[in-house]
PDB file of C-alpha atoms in Angstrom:
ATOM      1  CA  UNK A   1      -0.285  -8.318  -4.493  1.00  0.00           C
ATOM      2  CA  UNK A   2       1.097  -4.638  -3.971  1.00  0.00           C
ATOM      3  CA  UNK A   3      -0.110  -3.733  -7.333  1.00  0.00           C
ATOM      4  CA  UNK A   4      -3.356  -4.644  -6.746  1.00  0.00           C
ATOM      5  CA  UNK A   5      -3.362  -2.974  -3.119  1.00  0.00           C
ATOM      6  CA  UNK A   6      -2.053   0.498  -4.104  1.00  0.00           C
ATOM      7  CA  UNK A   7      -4.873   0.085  -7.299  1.00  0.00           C
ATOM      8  CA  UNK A   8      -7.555  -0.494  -4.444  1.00  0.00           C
ATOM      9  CA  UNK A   9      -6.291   2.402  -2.294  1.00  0.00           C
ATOM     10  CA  UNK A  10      -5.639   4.796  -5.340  1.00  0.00           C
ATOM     11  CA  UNK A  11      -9.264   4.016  -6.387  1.00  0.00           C
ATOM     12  CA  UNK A  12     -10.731   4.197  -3.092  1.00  0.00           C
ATOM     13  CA  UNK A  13      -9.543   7.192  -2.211  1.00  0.00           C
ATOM     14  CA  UNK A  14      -9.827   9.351  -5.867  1.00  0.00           C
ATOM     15  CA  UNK A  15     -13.327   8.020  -5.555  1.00  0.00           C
ATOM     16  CA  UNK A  16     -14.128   9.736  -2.005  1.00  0.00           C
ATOM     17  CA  UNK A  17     -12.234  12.234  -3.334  1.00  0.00           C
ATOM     18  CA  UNK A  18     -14.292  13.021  -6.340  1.00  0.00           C
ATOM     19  CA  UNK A  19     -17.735  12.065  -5.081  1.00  0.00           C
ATOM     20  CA  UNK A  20     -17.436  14.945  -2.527  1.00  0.00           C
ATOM     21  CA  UNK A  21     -17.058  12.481   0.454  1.00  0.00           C
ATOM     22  CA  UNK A  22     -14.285  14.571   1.478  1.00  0.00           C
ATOM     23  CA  UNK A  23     -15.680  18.360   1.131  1.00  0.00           C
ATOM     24  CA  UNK A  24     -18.544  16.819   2.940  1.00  0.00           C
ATOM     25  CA  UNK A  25     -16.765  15.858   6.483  1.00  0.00           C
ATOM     26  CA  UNK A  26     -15.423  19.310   6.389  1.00  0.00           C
ATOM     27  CA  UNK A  27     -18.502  21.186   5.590  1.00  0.00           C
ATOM     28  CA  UNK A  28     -20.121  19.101   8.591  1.00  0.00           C
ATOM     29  CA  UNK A  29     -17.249  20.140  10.818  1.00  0.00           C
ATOM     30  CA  UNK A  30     -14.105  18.379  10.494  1.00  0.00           C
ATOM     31  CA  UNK A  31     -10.989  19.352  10.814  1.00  0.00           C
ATOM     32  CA  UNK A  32      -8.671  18.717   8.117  1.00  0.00           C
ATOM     33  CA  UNK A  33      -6.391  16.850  10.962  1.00  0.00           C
ATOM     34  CA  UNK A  34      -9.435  14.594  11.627  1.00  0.00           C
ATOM     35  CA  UNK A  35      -9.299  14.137   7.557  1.00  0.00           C
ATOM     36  CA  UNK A  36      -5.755  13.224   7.640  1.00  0.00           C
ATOM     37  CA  UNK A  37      -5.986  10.723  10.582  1.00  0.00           C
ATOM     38  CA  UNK A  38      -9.093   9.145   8.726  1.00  0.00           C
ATOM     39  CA  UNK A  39      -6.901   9.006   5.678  1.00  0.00           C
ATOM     40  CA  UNK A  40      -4.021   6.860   7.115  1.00  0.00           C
ATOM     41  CA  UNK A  41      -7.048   4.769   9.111  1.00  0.00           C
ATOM     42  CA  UNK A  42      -8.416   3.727   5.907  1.00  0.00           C
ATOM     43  CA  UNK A  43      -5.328   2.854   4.882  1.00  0.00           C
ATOM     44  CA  UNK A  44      -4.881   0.713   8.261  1.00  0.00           C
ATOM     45  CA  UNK A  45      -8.245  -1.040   8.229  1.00  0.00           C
ATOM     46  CA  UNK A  46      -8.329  -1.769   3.807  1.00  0.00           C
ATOM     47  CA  UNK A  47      -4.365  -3.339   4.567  1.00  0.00           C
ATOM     48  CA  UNK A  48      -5.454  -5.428   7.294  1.00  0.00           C
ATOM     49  CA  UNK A  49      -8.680  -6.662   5.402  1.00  0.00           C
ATOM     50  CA  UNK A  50      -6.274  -7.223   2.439  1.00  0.00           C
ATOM     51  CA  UNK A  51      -3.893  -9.269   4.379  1.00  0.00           C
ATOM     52  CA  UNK A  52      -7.743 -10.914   6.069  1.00  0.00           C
ATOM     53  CA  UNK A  53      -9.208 -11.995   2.258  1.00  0.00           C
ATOM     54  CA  UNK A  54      -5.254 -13.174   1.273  1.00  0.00           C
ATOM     55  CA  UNK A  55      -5.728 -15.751   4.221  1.00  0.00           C
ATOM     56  CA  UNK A  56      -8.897 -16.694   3.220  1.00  0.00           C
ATOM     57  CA  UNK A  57      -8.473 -17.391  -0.116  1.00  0.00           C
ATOM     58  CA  UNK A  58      -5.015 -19.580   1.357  1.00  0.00           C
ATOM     59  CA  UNK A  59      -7.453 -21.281   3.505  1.00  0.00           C
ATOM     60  CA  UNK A  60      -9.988 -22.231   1.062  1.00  0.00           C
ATOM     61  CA  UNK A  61      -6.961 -23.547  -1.151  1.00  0.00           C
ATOM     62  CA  UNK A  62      -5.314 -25.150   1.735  1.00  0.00           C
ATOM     63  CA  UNK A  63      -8.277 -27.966   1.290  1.00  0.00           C
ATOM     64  CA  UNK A  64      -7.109 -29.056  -1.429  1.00  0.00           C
ATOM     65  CA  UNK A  65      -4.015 -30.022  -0.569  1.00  0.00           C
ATOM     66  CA  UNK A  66      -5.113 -31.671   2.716  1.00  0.00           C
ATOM     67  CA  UNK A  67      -4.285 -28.389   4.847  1.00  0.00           C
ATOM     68  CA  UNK A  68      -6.845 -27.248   7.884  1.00  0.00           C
ATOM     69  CA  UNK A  69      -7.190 -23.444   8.204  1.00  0.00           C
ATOM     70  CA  UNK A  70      -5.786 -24.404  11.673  1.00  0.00           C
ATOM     71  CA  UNK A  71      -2.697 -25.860  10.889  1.00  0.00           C
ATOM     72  CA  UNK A  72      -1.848 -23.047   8.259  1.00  0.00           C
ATOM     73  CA  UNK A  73      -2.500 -20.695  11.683  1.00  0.00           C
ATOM     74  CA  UNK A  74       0.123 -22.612  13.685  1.00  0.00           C
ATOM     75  CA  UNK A  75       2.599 -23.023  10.819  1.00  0.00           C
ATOM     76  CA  UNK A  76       1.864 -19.023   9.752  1.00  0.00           C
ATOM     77  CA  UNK A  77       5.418 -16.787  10.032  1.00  0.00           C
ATOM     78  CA  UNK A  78       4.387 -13.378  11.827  1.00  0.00           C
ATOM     79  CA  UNK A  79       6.783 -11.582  11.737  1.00  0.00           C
ATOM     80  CA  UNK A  80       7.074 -12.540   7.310  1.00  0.00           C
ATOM     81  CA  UNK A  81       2.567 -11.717   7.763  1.00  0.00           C
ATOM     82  CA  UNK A  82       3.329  -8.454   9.573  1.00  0.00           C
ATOM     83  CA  UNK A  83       6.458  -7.032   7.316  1.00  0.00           C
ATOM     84  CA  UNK A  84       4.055  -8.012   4.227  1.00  0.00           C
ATOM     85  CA  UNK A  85       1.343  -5.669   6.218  1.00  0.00           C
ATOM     86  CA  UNK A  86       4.199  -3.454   6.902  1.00  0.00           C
ATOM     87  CA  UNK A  87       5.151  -3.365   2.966  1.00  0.00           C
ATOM     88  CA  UNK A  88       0.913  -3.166   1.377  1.00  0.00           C
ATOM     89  CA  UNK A  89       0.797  -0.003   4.113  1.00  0.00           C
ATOM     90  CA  UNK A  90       3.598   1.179   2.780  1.00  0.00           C
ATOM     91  CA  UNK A  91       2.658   0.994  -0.796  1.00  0.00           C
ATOM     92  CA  UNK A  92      -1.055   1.932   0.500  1.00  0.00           C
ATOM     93  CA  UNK A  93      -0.016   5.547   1.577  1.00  0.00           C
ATOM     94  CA  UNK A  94       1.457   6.087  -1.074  1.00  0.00           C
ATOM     95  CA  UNK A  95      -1.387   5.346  -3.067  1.00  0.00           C
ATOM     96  CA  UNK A  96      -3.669   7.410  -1.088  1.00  0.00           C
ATOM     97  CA  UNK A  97      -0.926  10.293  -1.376  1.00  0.00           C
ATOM     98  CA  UNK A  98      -0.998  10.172  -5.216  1.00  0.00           C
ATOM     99  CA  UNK A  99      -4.910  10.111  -4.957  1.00  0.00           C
ATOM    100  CA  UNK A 100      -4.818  13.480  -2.712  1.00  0.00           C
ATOM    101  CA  UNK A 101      -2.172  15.254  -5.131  1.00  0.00           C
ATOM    102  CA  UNK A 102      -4.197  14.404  -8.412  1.00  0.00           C
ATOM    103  CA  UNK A 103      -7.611  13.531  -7.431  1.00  0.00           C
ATOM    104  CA  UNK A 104      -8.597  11.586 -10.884  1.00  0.00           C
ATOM    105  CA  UNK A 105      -9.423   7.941 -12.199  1.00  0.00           C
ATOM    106  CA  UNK A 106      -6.458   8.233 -14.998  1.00  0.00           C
ATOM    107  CA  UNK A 107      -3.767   8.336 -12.456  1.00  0.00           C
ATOM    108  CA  UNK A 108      -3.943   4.643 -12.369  1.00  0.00           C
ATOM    109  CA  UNK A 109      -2.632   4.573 -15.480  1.00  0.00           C
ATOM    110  CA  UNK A 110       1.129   6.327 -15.034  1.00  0.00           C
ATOM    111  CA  UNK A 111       1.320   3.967 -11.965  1.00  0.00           C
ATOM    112  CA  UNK A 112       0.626   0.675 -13.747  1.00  0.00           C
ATOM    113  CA  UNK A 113       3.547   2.129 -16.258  1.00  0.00           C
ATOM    114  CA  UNK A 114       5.600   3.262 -13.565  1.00  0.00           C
ATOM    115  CA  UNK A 115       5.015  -0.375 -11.779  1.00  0.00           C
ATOM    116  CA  UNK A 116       5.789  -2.133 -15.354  1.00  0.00           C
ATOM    117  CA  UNK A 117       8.840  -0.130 -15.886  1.00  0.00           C
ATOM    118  CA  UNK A 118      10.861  -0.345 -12.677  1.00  0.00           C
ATOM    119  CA  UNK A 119      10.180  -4.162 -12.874  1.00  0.00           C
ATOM    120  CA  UNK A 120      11.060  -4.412 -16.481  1.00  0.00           C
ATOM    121  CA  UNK A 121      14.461  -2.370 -15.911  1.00  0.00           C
ATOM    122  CA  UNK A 122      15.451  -4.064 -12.814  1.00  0.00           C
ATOM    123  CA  UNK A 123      15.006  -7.214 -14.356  1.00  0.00           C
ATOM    124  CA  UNK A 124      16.871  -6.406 -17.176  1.00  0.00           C
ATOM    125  CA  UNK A 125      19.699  -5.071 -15.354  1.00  0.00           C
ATOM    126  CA  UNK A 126      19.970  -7.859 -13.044  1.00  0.00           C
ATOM    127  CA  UNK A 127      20.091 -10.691 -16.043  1.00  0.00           C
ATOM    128  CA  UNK A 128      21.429  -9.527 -18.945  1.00  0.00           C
ATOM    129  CA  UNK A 129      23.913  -6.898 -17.591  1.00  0.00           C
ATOM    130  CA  UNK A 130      24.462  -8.891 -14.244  1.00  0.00           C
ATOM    131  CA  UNK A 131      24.195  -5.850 -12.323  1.00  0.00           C
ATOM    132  CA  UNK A 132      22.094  -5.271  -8.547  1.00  0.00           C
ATOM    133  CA  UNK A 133      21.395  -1.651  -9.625  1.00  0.00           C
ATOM    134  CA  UNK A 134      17.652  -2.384  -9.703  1.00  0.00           C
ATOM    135  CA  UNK A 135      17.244  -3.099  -6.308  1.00  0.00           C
ATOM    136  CA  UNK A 136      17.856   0.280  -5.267  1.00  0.00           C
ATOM    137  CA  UNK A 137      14.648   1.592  -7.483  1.00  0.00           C
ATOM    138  CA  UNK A 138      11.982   2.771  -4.572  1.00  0.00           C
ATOM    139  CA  UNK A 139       9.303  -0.299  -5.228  1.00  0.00           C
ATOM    140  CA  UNK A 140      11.448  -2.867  -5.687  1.00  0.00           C
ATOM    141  CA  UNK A 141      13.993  -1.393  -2.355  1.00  0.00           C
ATOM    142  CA  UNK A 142      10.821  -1.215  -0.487  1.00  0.00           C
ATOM    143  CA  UNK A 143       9.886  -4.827  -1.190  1.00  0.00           C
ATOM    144  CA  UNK A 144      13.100  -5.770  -0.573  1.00  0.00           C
ATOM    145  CA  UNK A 145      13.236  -3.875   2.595  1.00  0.00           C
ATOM    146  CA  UNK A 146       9.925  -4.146   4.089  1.00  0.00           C
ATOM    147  CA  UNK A 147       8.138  -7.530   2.773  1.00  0.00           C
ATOM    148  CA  UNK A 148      10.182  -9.918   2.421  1.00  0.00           C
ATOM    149  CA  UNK A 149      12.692  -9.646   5.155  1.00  0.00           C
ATOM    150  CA  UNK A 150      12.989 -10.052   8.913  1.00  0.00           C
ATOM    151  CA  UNK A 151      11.899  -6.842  10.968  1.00  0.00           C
ATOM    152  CA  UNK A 152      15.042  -5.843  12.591  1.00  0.00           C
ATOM    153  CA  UNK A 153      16.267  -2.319  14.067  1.00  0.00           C
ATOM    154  CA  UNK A 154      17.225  -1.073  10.961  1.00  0.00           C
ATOM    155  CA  UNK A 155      13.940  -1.889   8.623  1.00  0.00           C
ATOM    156  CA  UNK A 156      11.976  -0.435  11.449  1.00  0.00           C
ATOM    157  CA  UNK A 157      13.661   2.699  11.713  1.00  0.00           C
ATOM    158  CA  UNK A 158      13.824   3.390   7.679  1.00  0.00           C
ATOM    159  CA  UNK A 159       9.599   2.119   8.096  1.00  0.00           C
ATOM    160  CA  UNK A 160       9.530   4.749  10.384  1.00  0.00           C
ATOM    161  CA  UNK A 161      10.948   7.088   8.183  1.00  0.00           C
ATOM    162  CA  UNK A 162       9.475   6.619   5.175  1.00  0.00           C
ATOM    163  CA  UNK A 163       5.974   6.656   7.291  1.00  0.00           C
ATOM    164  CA  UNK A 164       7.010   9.937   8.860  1.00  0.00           C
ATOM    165  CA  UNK A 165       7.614  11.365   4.791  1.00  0.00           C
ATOM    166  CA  UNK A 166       4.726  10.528   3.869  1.00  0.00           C
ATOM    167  CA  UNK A 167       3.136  11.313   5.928  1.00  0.00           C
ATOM    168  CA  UNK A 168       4.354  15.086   6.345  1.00  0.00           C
ATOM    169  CA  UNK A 169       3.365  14.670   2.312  1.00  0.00           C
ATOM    170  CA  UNK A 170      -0.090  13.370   2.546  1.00  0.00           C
ATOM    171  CA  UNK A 171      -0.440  16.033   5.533  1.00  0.00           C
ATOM    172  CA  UNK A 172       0.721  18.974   3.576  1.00  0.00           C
ATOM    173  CA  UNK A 173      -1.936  17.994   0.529  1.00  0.00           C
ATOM    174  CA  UNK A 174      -4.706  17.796   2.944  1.00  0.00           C
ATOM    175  CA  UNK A 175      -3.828  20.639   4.335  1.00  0.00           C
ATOM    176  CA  UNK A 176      -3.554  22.654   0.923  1.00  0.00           C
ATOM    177  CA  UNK A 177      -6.158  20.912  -0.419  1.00  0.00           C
ATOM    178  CA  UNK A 178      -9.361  23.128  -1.994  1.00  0.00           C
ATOM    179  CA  UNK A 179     -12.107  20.207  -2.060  1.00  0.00           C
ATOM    180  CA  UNK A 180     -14.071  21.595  -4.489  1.00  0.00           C
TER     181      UNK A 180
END
């Protein structure tokens, strides 16, 4: 589900990016602060729709097996709904940060390998070598961290953290940013 979301986000936002959408709120008088809170809004709004359309395709499926959209309401965990929000903003930013520092459809591309890699290795370490090295690479600690745990002290702070990073990242691009 990640993959897809930081796809959607990466997309999204290297398409803005290149249509112009971008140059144009400035030209029309916005600050690049305004650009940078509108950044991490669309990254807000596209999680919380993701996390909407995942519970709608559950509820559709939950007929099937005899489920009302109801019932999968009362019987939802969320505090597991909001660290998987927690974990596709995460991966969202992220997404939008690449987008900002290399505005261009091919980027998808090293992050699919990137994605395939880390997965591949950690895997591989964990069976064959027996080894829990691979949960310290950055996607699969941040899964581990943020989506599928409880949200305690600790996870929020290092949320906080890595928000505050990336923040201060995707703030620095738009800043230095020439949307040409």
């Amino acid at each position: 589900m990640a993959l897809f979301f930081i796809f959607w986000m990466l997309q999204t936002a290297v398409h803005l990016n290149t249509s112009g959408f971008y140059k144009m709120l400035l030209v029309f008088g916005w600050s690049r602060n305004k650009l940078f809170i509108y950044s991490i809004f669309q990254v807000i709004v596209y999680a919380g729709l993701f996390i909407l359309i995942d519970f709608l395709c559950y509820a559709v499926l939950s007929f099937f097996y005899n489920i009302t959209p109801l019932e999968l309401i009362m019987n939802t965990d969320f505090n597991a709904m909001f660290a998987q929000y927690f974990y596709l903003f995460m991966v969202g930013s992220l997404g939008v940060a690449i987008a900002f520092l290399r505005p261009g459809y091919v980027m998808l591309l090293p992050v699919f390998i990137y994605w395939l890699i880390e997965g591949w290795a950690g895997s591989y370490l964990q069976k064959k070598m027996e080894s829990s090295v691979g949960e310290y690479f950055p996607l699969q600690a941040m899964k581990q961290l943020v989506g599928e745990n409880l949200l305690g002290t600790t996870q929020i702070g290092i949320i906080a953290l890595y928000a505050l990073a990336v923040f201060i990242i995707l703030n620095s691009i738009i800043q230095k940013k020439m949307f040409l």
